[in-house]
PDB file of C-alpha atoms in Angstrom:
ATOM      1  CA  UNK L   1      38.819 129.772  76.865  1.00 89.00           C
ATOM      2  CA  UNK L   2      39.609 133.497  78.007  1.00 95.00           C
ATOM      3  CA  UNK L   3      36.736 134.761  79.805  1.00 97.00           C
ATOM      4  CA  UNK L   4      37.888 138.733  81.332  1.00 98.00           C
ATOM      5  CA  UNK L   5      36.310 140.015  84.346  1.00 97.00           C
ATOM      6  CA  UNK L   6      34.494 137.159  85.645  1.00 97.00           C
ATOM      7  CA  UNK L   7      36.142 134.327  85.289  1.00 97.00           C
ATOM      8  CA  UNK L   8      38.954 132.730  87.957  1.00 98.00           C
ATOM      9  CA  UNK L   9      41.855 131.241  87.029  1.00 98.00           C
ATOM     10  CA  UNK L  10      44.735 129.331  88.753  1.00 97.00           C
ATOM     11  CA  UNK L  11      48.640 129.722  88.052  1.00 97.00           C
ATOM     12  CA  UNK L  12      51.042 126.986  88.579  1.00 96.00           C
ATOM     13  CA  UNK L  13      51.897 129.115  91.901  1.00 95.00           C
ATOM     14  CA  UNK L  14      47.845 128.238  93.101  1.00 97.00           C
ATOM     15  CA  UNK L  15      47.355 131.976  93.019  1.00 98.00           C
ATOM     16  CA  UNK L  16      43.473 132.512  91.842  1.00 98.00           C
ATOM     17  CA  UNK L  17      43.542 135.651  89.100  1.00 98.00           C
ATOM     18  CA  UNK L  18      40.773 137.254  86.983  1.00 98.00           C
ATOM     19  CA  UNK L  19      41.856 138.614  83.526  1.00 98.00           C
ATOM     20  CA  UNK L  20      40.782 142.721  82.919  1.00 98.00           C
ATOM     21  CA  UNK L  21      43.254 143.388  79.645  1.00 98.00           C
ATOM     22  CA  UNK L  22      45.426 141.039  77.174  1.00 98.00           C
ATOM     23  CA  UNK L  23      47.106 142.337  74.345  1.00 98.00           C
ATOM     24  CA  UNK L  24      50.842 142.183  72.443  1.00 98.00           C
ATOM     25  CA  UNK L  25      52.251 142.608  68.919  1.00 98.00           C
ATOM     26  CA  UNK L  26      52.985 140.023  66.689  1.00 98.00           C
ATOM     27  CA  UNK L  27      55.710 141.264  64.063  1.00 98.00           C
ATOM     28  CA  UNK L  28      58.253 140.305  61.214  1.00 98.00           C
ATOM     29  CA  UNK L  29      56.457 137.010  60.150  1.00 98.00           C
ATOM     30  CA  UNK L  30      58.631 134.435  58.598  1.00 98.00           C
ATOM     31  CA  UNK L  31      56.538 131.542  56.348  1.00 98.00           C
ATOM     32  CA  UNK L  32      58.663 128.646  56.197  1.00 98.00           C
ATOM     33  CA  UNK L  33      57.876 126.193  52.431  1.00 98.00           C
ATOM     34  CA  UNK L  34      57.573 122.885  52.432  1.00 98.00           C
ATOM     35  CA  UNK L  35      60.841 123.443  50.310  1.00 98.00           C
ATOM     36  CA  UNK L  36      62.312 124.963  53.714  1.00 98.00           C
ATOM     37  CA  UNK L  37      63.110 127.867  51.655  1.00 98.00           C
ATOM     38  CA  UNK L  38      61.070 131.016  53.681  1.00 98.00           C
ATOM     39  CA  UNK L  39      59.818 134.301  53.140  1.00 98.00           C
ATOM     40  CA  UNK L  40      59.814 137.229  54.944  1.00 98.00           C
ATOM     41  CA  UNK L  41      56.329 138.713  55.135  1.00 98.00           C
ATOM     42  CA  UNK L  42      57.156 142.754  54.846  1.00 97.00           C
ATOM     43  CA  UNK L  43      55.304 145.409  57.006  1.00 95.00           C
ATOM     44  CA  UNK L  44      53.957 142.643  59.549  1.00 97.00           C
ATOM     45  CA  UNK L  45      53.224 144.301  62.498  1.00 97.00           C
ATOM     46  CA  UNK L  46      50.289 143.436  64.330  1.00 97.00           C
ATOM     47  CA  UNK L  47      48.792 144.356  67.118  1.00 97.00           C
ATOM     48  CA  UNK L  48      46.597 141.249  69.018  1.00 97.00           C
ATOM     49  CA  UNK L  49      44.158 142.875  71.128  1.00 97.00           C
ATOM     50  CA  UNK L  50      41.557 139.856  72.678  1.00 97.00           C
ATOM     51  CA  UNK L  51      39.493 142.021  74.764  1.00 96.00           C
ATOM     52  CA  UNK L  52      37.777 143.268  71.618  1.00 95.00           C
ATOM     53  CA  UNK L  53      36.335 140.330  69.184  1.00 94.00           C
ATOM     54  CA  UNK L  54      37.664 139.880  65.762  1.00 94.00           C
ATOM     55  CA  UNK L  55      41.226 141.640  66.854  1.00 95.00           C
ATOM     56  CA  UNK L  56      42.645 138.483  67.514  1.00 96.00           C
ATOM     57  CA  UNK L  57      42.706 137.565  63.813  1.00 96.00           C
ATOM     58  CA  UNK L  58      44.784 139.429  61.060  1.00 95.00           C
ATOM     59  CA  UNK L  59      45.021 138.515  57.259  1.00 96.00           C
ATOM     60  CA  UNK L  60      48.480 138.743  55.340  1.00 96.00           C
ATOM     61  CA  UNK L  61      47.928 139.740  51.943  1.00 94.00           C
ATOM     62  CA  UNK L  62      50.676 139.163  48.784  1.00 95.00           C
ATOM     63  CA  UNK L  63      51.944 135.751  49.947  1.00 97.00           C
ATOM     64  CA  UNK L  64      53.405 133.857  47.247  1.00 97.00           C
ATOM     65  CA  UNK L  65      51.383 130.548  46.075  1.00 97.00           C
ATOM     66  CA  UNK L  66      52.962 127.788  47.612  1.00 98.00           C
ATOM     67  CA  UNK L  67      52.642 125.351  50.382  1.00 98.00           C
ATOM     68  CA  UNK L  68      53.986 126.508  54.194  1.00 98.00           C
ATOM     69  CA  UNK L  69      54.719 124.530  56.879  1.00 98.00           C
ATOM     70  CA  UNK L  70      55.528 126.769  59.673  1.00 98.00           C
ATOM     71  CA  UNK L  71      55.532 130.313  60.840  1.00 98.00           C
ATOM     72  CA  UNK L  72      57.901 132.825  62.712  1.00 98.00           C
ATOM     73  CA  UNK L  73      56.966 135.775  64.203  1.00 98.00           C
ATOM     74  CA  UNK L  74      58.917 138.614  66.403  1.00 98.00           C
ATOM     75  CA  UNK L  75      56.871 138.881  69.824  1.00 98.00           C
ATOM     76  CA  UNK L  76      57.088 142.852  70.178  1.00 97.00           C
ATOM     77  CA  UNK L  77      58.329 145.071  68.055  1.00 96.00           C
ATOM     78  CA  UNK L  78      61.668 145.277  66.673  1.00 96.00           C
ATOM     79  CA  UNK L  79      64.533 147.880  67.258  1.00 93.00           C
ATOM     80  CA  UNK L  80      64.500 149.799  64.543  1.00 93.00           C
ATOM     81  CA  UNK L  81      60.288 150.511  64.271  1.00 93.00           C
ATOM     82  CA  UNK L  82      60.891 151.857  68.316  1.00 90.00           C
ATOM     83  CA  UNK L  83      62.904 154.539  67.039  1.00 87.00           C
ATOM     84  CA  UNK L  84      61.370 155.487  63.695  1.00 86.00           C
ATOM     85  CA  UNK L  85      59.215 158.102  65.654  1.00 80.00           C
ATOM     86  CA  UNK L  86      55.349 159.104  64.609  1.00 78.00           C
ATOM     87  CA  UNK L  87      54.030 155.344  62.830  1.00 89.00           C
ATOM     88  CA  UNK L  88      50.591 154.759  61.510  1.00 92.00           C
ATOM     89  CA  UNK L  89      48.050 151.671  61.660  1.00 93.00           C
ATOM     90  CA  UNK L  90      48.755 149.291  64.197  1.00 95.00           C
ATOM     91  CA  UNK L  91      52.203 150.994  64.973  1.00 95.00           C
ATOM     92  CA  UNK L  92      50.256 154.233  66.302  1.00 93.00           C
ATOM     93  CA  UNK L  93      50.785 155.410  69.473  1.00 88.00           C
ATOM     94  CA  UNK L  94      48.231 153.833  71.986  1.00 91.00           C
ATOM     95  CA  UNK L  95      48.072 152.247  75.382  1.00 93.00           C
ATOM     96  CA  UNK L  96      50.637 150.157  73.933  1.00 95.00           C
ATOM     97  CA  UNK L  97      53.549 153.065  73.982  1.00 92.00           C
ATOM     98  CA  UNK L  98      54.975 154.242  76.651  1.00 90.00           C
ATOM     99  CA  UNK L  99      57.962 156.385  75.249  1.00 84.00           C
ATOM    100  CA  UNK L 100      60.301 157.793  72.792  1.00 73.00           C
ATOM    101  CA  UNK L 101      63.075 156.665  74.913  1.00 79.00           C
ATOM    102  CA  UNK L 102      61.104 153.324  76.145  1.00 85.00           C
ATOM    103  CA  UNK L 103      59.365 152.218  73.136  1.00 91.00           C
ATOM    104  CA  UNK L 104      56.790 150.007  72.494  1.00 95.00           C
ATOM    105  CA  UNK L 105      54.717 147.509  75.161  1.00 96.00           C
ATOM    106  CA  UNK L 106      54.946 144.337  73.519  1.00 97.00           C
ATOM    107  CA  UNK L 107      52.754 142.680  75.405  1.00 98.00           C
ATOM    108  CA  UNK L 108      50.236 143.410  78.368  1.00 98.00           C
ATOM    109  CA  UNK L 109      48.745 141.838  80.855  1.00 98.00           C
ATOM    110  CA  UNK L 110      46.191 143.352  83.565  1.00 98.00           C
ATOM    111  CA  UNK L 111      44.309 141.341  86.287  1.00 98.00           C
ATOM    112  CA  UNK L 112      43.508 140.931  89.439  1.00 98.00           C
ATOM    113  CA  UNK L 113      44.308 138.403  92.232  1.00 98.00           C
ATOM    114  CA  UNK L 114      43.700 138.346  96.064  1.00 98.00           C
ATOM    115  CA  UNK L 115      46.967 136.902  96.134  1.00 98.00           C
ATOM    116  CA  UNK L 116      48.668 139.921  94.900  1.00 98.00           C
ATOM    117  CA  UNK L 117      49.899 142.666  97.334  1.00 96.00           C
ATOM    118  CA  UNK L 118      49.481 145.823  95.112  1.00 97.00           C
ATOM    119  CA  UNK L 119      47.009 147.957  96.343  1.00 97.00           C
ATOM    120  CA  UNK L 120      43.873 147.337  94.315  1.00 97.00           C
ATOM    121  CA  UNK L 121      44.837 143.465  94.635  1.00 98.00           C
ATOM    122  CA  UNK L 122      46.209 144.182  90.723  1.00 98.00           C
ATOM    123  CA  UNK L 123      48.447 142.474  88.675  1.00 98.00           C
ATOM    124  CA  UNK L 124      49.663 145.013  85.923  1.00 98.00           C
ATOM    125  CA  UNK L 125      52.034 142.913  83.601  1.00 98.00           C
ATOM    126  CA  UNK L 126      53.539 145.508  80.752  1.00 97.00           C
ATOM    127  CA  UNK L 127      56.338 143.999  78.783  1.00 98.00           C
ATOM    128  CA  UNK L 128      58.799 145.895  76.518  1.00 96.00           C
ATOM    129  CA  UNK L 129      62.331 146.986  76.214  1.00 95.00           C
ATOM    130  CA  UNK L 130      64.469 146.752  73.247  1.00 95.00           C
ATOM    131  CA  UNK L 131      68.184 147.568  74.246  1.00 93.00           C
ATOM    132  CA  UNK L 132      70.918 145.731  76.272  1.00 93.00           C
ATOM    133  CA  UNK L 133      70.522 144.741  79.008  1.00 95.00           C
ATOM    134  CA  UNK L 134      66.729 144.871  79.076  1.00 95.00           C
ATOM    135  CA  UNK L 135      65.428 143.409  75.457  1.00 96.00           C
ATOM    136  CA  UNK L 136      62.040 141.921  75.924  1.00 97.00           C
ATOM    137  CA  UNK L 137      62.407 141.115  72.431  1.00 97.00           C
ATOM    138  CA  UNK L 138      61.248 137.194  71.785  1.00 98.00           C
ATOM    139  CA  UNK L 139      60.952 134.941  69.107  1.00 98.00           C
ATOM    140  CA  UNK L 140      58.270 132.276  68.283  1.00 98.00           C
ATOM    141  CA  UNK L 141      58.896 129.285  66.317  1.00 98.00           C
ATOM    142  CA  UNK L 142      55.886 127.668  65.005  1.00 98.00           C
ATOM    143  CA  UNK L 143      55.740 123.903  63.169  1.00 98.00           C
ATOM    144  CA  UNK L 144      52.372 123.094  61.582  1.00 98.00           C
ATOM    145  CA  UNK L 145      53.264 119.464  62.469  1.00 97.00           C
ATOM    146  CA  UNK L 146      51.589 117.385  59.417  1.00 97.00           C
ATOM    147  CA  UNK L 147      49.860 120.317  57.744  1.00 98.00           C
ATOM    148  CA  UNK L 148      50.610 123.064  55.754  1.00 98.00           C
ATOM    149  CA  UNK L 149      48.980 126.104  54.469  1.00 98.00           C
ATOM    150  CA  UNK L 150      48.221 125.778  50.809  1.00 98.00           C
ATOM    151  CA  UNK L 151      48.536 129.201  48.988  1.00 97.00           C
ATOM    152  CA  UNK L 152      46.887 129.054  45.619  1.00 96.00           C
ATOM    153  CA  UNK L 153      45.253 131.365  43.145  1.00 93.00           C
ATOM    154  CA  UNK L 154      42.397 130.653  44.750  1.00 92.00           C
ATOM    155  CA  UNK L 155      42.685 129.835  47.887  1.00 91.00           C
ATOM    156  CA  UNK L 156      43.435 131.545  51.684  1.00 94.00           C
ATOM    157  CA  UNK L 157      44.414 129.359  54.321  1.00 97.00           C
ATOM    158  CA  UNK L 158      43.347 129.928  57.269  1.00 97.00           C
ATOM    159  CA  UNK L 159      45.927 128.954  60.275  1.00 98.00           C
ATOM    160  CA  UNK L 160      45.058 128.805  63.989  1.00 98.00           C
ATOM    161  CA  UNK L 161      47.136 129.563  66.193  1.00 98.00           C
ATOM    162  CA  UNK L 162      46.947 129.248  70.442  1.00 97.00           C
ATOM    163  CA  UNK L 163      48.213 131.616  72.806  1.00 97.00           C
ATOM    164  CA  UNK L 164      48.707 129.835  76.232  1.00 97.00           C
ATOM    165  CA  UNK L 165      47.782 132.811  78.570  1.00 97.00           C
ATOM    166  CA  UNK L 166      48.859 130.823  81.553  1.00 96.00           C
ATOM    167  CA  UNK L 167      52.428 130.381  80.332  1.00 97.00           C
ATOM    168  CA  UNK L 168      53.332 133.816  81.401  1.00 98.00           C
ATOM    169  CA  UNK L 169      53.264 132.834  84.852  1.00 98.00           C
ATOM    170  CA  UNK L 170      56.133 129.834  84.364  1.00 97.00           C
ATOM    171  CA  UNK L 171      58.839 128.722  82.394  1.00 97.00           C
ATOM    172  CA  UNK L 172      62.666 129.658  81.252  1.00 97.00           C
ATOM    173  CA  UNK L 173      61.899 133.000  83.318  1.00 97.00           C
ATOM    174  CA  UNK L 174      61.011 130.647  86.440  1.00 97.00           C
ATOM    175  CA  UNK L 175      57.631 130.563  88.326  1.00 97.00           C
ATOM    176  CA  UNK L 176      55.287 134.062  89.199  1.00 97.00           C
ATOM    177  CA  UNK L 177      54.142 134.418  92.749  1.00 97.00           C
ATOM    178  CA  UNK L 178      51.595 137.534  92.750  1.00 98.00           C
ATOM    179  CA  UNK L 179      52.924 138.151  96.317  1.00 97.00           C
ATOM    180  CA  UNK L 180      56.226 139.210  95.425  1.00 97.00           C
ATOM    181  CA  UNK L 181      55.846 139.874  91.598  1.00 97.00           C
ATOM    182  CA  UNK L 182      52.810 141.540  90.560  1.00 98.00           C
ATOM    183  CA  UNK L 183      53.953 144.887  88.802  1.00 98.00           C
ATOM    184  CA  UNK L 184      55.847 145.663  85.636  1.00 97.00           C
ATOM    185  CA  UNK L 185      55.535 149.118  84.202  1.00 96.00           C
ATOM    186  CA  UNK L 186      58.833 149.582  82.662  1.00 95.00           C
ATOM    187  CA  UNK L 187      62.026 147.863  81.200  1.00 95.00           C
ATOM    188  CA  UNK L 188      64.341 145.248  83.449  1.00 96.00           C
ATOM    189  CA  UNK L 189      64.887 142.276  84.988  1.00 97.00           C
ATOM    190  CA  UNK L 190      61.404 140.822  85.295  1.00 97.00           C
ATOM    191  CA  UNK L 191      60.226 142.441  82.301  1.00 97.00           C
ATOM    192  CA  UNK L 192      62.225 140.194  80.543  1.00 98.00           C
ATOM    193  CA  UNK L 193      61.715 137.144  83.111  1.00 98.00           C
ATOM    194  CA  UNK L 194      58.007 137.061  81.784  1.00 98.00           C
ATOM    195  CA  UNK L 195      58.752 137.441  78.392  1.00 98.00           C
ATOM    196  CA  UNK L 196      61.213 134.440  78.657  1.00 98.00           C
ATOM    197  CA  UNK L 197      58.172 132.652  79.740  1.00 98.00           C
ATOM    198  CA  UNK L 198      55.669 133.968  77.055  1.00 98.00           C
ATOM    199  CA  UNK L 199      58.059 133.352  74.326  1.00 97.00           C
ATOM    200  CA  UNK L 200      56.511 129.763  74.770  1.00 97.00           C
ATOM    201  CA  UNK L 201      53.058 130.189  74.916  1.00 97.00           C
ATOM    202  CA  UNK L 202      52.074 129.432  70.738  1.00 98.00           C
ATOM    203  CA  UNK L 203      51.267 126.642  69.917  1.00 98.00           C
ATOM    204  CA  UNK L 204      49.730 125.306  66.464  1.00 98.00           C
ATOM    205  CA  UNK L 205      46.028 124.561  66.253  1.00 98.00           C
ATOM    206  CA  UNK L 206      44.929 123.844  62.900  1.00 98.00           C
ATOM    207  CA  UNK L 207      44.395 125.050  59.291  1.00 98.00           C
ATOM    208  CA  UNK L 208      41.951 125.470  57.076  1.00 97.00           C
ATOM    209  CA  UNK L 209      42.981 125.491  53.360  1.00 95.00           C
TER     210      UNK L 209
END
């Protein structure tokens, strides 16, 4: 379990680390049917914020009864919503904006390690860019395994869903030493090195129907 402030945690690189801030967006939801036919839930953009309880959990309303086996969902935010200027709701700008030229933060990350050799001993992970060369932009494919979501007239399932905070830290991006990697404030290389990573970090839990 995340515990901020407090609590000390080891990456795969034995660097110790204590969590201060984790947040990112989770946008343009796919439900796949047990049919395998899908659909596209519109407006999803959502913005996970787990320092602050009960923002970890968002409800989708308007989803067509059937039964759903899996779920896709757009780590970030796409393209076209970083260039559509002033947005409301969860798409306002907040400490998850840094620009109208750089967009959105996907996802952010803020902790500190006495491994790291900012000054502060910080590690200030804050992912985004959406053009070539630097899109951030990831992709989460998500099986229910042997369950499925039942959607009926009168019922809401309930799906849980993990997020893997140490996954940032290894993976298709390669491994994060704090000593040498320990800042991201803008679009580029490593940017998209820890998104690479993140893009694994969901995983199914369970559902209640």
């Amino acid at each position: 379990a995340l515990v901020f402030d407090t609590k000390k945690y080891i990456n795969v690189n034995t660097d110790t680390f204590k969590v201060n801030i984790f947040r990112y967006y989770v946008s343009n939801i796919v439900l796949t049917k047990s049919d395998n036919s899908t659909y596209s839930v519109p407006n999803s953009y959502y913005k996970v914020n787990h320092n602050v309880v009960g923002k970890n959990v968002f409800t989708m309303s308007g989803i067509p009864i059937a039964n759903y086996k899996a779920i896709q969902f757009m780590i970030g935010v796409d393209s076209t919503r970083n260039v559509s200027g002033a947005q409301s709701g969860d798409l306002a700008v907040s400490d998850m904006f840094w620009s109208w030229s750089t967009g959105y933060i996907f996802a952010k990350l803020e902790a500190t390690s006495p491994q790291s050799s900012a000054g502060g001993q910080t590690v200030t992970f804050h992912v985004g860019g959406f053009t070539t060369p630097n899109n951030s932009i990831r992709t989460a494919n998500i099986s229910f395994g042997s369950s499925t979501a039942n959607v009926t007239a009168g019922t809401t399932p309930e799906v849980h869903l993990k997020s893997d905070l140490a996954k940032w830290f290894f993976g298709a991006g390669g491994t994060v030493t704090f000593a040498t990697m320990n800042t991201i404030m803008s679009p580029g290389a490593n940017a998209k090195k820890i998104a690479d990573n993140y893009a694994q970090s969901f995983s199914f839990e369970h559902v209640h129907n």
